[in-house]
Amino acid sequence: MSGSEQASGNDLGRRLRERDLTVAPAVLNLLESTTQADREQALALLSEVSPARLGHEPRGRVVGVTGPPGAGKSTLLSALLRTWRDADRSVAMLAVDPSSRASGGSLLGDRARIEFDPSDRRVFIRSTAAGERLGGLAFGTRAAGQALAAAFDVVVIETVGVGQAETEIADAADVVVVVVQPGSGDVLQFLKSGIMEIPDVLVVTKADLGQVAVSARRDLNAALRSLGRRDTPVLSVSSVPPPSGIEQLAQAIDERLAAIDLPARRTAARRSAALSDFVGEYGMRALRGLGGRRTAERLLAEQDPALGEAELEQALLSAAGDPGRGVRGA
Amino acid sequence: MMRTYAGHSTAKASNELYRRNLEKGQTGLSVAFDLPTQTGYDPDDELSRGEVGKVGVPIAHRGDMEALLEGIPLGEMNTSMTINATAAWLLALYIVAAESQSPPASQDQLQGTTQNDIIKEFLARGTYAFPPGPSMRLIADMVAYTVLHIPKWNPINICSYHLQEAGATPAQEIAYSMSNAIAVLDAVKERLGESAEQDTMSKVFGRISFFVNAGVRFVEEHAKLRAMSIIWEEIGRQRYGVTDEKLLRFRYGVQVNSLGLTEAQPENNVQRIVLEALAVTLGRNARARAIQLPAWNEALGLPRPFDQQWSLRIQQVLAYETDILDYPDIFEGSKVMDGLVEDLLGKARAEMAVVAEHGGAVDAVPYMKGALVESHRERIRRIEAGEQIVVGQNRFTETESSPLTADAEGGILVVDPAVEAQQIEAVRQWRSSRDQAAVDAALGELARVAADESAERENLMVPTIAAARAGATTGEWSATLRKVFDSYRAPTGVGEAAAAVSGPELEELREQVASLQERLGRRPKILVGKPGLDGHSNGAEQIAVRARDIGMDVVYSGIRLTPSQIAKSAVDEGVHVIGLSILSGSHRELIPAVIQALRQAGVDAPVVVGGIIPDQDVPALKQAGVAAVYTPKDFDISKIMREIVELVGERAGVPA
């Protein structure tokens, strides 16, 4: 099952456009691969599902779910999965686990914790390890989210952590849900101190714990008010039977998705991701060669909004690679 | 009391076995149930495939229980049942079978034990059925019921046995089992309510017995039992206000260690078993009430009647030929023994405090599980490194060929595969011949009581006994409760295990994995899982942790997986290799079924299998498409890993 023996990138991309869900495993095998040949095929795949090629943004919605270990993400996702499937929406879940710093290996445990019917062909669950990457996502996760959004109704990207890690998930997802366990003050502190960007939806789990869950929710609401973000919903859920709050959460996610300017958000995310990939790949020296971050951002802002990340990165590269031309004007 | 743990195939065949053993001088019954019965599935359930009648007897309804006990007067018998998640149900069936005997035996006459310890199922044995909260409620209800109605019954046997099998050190064994007992007693106390008299709570305390383990380091193991009896008395006095000396006594039964039994030179297991039996008999102050000895060939497969007779005879020689029963406590005043006990007491109390900090045994399950996986890994590391000597396995391995394993089946019992088909047919027959309306009503009542969460809720034993009488099946009783309580997956502990200490061998393997990753383009990814109902996950967990430590990505899906679940995971996850672990003897049916599901799903990744696999089964597994088979004699996990890494490279067309 190595990536290299799979169908061509174009073929996979075409089948995603036709909403063929069975190609999801092969798409991931390809997008996770680092061999030169696979990278080229991956670019071909991505350009097949780029907004420019589709003529519109991919229809699926990408939902980021993040929170500290033990906050109850898996149980929550099992319940959300059931709700989405009851509404006949196809769901892909990309669960990102941290890697062992010593060996680089990882134990991908989420799959065991998320309950689903193995015969359901409209559910796809893939676990990946973040590897040496910082920022919470694995190699290829963001690209996979974009690609699968062309075929699935809902794509979930789940990461572990709270704090700085959300910046990457914010670039990869249309809406970010942060899961908080009652009694742990981390999220509250990070919010107040501005370390953490304000998520689209906050969820307090384990509502069955009673008072402690109620006060966690109250504290978060107070913090949001003081930050002038009283419109950010804070929900309380319990996955212990009888489960509560799951329907409301699914609804809050949908409302949030309806409220945002999706194409603008995705365009901004693609540009931001292209820039950080460019810096990751070629370093700060290349960025200075472009005339600095501001100039690079301006350059990206001038590009066609439907361009995919690969094309945007290419634009940065050609601008940087030919100093004679300087920074291109419009 | 002397027993052998027995039961297999069908109720009728097991009944014959029990009667034979009773004639040979056995003084009680110890019933082994098959995995579907233990986990609450009927023989015709998808998950029961390959498991029916394998590790014990299938009991699907009162008819099976009646056949199992036919001709054995239950008013006089002392019966130990190894049953946990479904203990309330099996006790109900036992009650119903007793009242239908001639002459009938009433509840107050019944004597015996139900194991009924759910926390160790989450930690080590894996045959749980419901989430922790409802499971504790079932236990508390059962304890409260038996204290009132079946006063001679031991409703629960707190097991430290399985903790040692899962790798627990002596201090962990003491601490976790005692914390477990506290969780149970607290739940019963709550169940009985504030109004309960001290007398009732003292009686409950007095009915709690333990099921412990004894390893081959038998001096330290004896000290462990002395330490347990000291802590137990302390708990009784301080936490539950018990003052009656008799009720404060630490009562335990024992099955000596199976973990240390080897597949290599299995005849050596006989002397291991004898020495382990000494640990629980030598000093009178901490002597076992009931002993069960494993058979010498347990690491090979299911023991035959001959093997069980051998184990019984060991006990009889100890009891009737030696002089160990002739003296008062022979360790009284021993400085060495007292020192060992003090040391264990200190360590165990410290560990109990950690569990208490986690909120008690129920909430500390993930913590304890992680700690056990960690201890077990350390044990395996010492054996691999030769720091811990296992005769015949990592030292003195040269051997003559053994006449003991020379017969056609390799010296073990093989259950006829036709049994499963017969049981499926029988349970369907049963369902069609009973009063369905009565069953529906009884199950409806069970669901109603289960859903009631008020303080005045009724005892679940009452509707359970009514459902048993009406003719409901094991699967129906469990499914009714699963619907109300929800199903559950226990923590695997592998995530909590800390990273391995580096060594040259590990470094070499990591380099091999890194090189393979370059060639594959992705980090090598392995799926580790256990098909079927067998919950013994030590082996699978150790493989998962080691694979992570050498740099692989590991999808560990845990226990109780159907072939279609494994296939779905393998496809979605894009794994390069699949490792299946199976110890229940159902590999002949399950492994080919999994491979078929994988191939149908388009997965061509190689499959390796580990577990208790007799040599004569290996060719058939290879025929079915298994790339490699590992058994308990393959104790060197690094070697297994090296072979898996090579296998992945070759199959993916990128050999080193």
Short mmCIF file of N, CA, C and O in Angstrom, two decimals, chain B residues 395-431:
data_model
loop_
_atom_site.label_atom_id
_atom_site.label_comp_id
_atom_site.label_asym_id
_atom_site.label_seq_id
_atom_site.Cartn_x
_atom_site.Cartn_y
_atom_site.Cartn_z
N ARG B 395 17.95 -19.01 28.70
CA ARG B 395 19.15 -19.72 29.16
C ARG B 395 18.87 -21.21 29.11
O ARG B 395 17.72 -21.63 29.23
N PHE B 396 19.91 -22.00 28.97
CA PHE B 396 19.78 -23.47 28.96
C PHE B 396 18.72 -23.90 27.94
O PHE B 396 17.78 -24.62 28.26
N THR B 397 18.86 -23.41 26.73
CA THR B 397 17.81 -23.63 25.74
C THR B 397 17.98 -24.94 24.97
O THR B 397 17.06 -25.37 24.27
N GLU B 398 19.19 -25.57 25.09
CA GLU B 398 19.37 -26.83 24.36
C GLU B 398 18.45 -27.89 24.98
O GLU B 398 18.26 -27.93 26.19
N THR B 399 17.81 -28.69 24.14
CA THR B 399 16.82 -29.61 24.69
C THR B 399 16.70 -30.89 23.87
O THR B 399 16.94 -30.89 22.66
N GLU B 400 16.36 -31.97 24.57
CA GLU B 400 15.98 -33.22 23.89
C GLU B 400 14.56 -33.03 23.38
O GLU B 400 13.82 -32.19 23.89
N SER B 401 14.14 -33.83 22.41
CA SER B 401 12.76 -33.68 21.96
C SER B 401 11.84 -34.25 23.04
O SER B 401 12.18 -35.22 23.72
N SER B 402 10.68 -33.61 23.20
CA SER B 402 9.82 -33.94 24.33
C SER B 402 8.79 -35.01 23.97
O SER B 402 8.05 -34.86 23.01
N PRO B 403 8.76 -36.10 24.77
CA PRO B 403 7.72 -37.10 24.52
C PRO B 403 6.32 -36.59 24.93
O PRO B 403 5.32 -37.14 24.53
N LEU B 404 6.30 -35.51 25.75
CA LEU B 404 5.02 -35.03 26.26
C LEU B 404 4.15 -34.40 25.19
O LEU B 404 2.94 -34.39 25.28
N THR B 405 4.80 -33.81 24.20
CA THR B 405 4.03 -33.09 23.19
C THR B 405 4.02 -33.84 21.86
O THR B 405 3.75 -33.28 20.82
N ALA B 406 4.32 -35.16 21.93
CA ALA B 406 4.52 -35.90 20.68
C ALA B 406 3.23 -36.39 20.02
O ALA B 406 3.24 -36.74 18.86
N ASP B 407 2.11 -36.40 20.74
CA ASP B 407 0.91 -36.95 20.09
C ASP B 407 0.38 -36.02 19.00
O ASP B 407 0.85 -34.90 18.83
N ALA B 408 -0.60 -36.50 18.27
CA ALA B 408 -1.03 -35.83 17.05
C ALA B 408 -1.46 -34.38 17.29
O ALA B 408 -1.16 -33.49 16.50
N GLU B 409 -2.14 -34.11 18.39
CA GLU B 409 -2.63 -32.75 18.63
C GLU B 409 -1.61 -31.89 19.33
O GLU B 409 -1.90 -30.78 19.75
N GLY B 410 -0.39 -32.43 19.55
CA GLY B 410 0.65 -31.63 20.18
C GLY B 410 0.43 -31.45 21.67
O GLY B 410 0.91 -30.50 22.26
N GLY B 411 -0.29 -32.35 22.31
CA GLY B 411 -0.42 -32.30 23.75
C GLY B 411 -1.41 -31.28 24.26
O GLY B 411 -1.22 -30.72 25.33
N ILE B 412 -2.43 -30.99 23.54
CA ILE B 412 -3.45 -30.06 24.04
C ILE B 412 -4.83 -30.55 23.61
O ILE B 412 -4.97 -31.47 22.81
N LEU B 413 -5.85 -29.89 24.16
CA LEU B 413 -7.21 -30.23 23.82
C LEU B 413 -7.68 -29.35 22.67
O LEU B 413 -7.45 -28.15 22.67
N VAL B 414 -8.30 -29.94 21.69
CA VAL B 414 -8.83 -29.14 20.60
C VAL B 414 -10.35 -29.28 20.60
O VAL B 414 -10.90 -30.37 20.62
N VAL B 415 -11.03 -28.14 20.63
CA VAL B 415 -12.48 -28.16 20.64
C VAL B 415 -12.99 -28.37 19.22
O VAL B 415 -12.53 -27.74 18.27
N ASP B 416 -13.92 -29.28 19.10
CA ASP B 416 -14.49 -29.60 17.79
C ASP B 416 -15.19 -28.37 17.20
O ASP B 416 -16.08 -27.80 17.83
N PRO B 417 -14.78 -27.93 16.00
CA PRO B 417 -15.39 -26.74 15.41
C PRO B 417 -16.91 -26.89 15.19
O PRO B 417 -17.62 -25.90 15.05
N ALA B 418 -17.39 -28.13 15.17
CA ALA B 418 -18.83 -28.34 14.96
C ALA B 418 -19.65 -27.83 16.14
O ALA B 418 -20.84 -27.55 16.00
N VAL B 419 -18.99 -27.69 17.30
CA VAL B 419 -19.69 -27.22 18.50
C VAL B 419 -20.40 -25.89 18.25
O VAL B 419 -21.54 -25.69 18.63
N GLU B 420 -19.68 -24.99 17.57
CA GLU B 420 -20.24 -23.66 17.36
C GLU B 420 -21.55 -23.73 16.57
O GLU B 420 -22.55 -23.11 16.94
N ALA B 421 -21.53 -24.50 15.51
CA ALA B 421 -22.73 -24.62 14.68
C ALA B 421 -23.89 -25.21 15.49
O ALA B 421 -25.03 -24.74 15.40
N GLN B 422 -23.55 -26.21 16.31
CA GLN B 422 -24.60 -26.83 17.15
C GLN B 422 -25.20 -25.82 18.12
O GLN B 422 -26.41 -25.76 18.33
N GLN B 423 -24.33 -25.02 18.72
CA GLN B 423 -24.82 -24.04 19.71
C GLN B 423 -25.66 -22.96 19.05
O GLN B 423 -26.63 -22.48 19.63
N ILE B 424 -25.28 -22.58 17.86
CA ILE B 424 -26.06 -21.57 17.14
C ILE B 424 -27.46 -22.11 16.88
O ILE B 424 -28.47 -21.45 17.14
N GLU B 425 -27.49 -23.35 16.42
CA GLU B 425 -28.77 -23.99 16.15
C GLU B 425 -29.58 -24.10 17.45
O GLU B 425 -30.78 -23.77 17.49
N ALA B 426 -28.89 -24.49 18.54
CA ALA B 426 -29.59 -24.72 19.81
C ALA B 426 -30.19 -23.43 20.35
O ALA B 426 -31.31 -23.44 20.86
N VAL B 427 -29.45 -22.32 20.25
CA VAL B 427 -29.99 -21.08 20.83
C VAL B 427 -31.17 -20.58 20.00
O VAL B 427 -32.13 -20.03 20.53
N ARG B 428 -31.12 -20.83 18.70
CA ARG B 428 -32.25 -20.41 17.85
C ARG B 428 -33.49 -21.24 18.19
O ARG B 428 -34.60 -20.72 18.26
N GLN B 429 -33.24 -22.52 18.40
CA GLN B 429 -34.31 -23.42 18.81
C GLN B 429 -34.95 -22.92 20.11
O GLN B 429 -36.16 -22.87 20.26
N TRP B 430 -34.07 -22.59 21.05
CA TRP B 430 -34.52 -22.12 22.37
C TRP B 430 -35.42 -20.90 22.22
O TRP B 430 -36.50 -20.81 22.79
N ARG B 431 -34.96 -19.94 21.41
CA ARG B 431 -35.73 -18.71 21.26
C ARG B 431 -37.11 -18.98 20.66
O ARG B 431 -38.07 -18.32 21.01
#
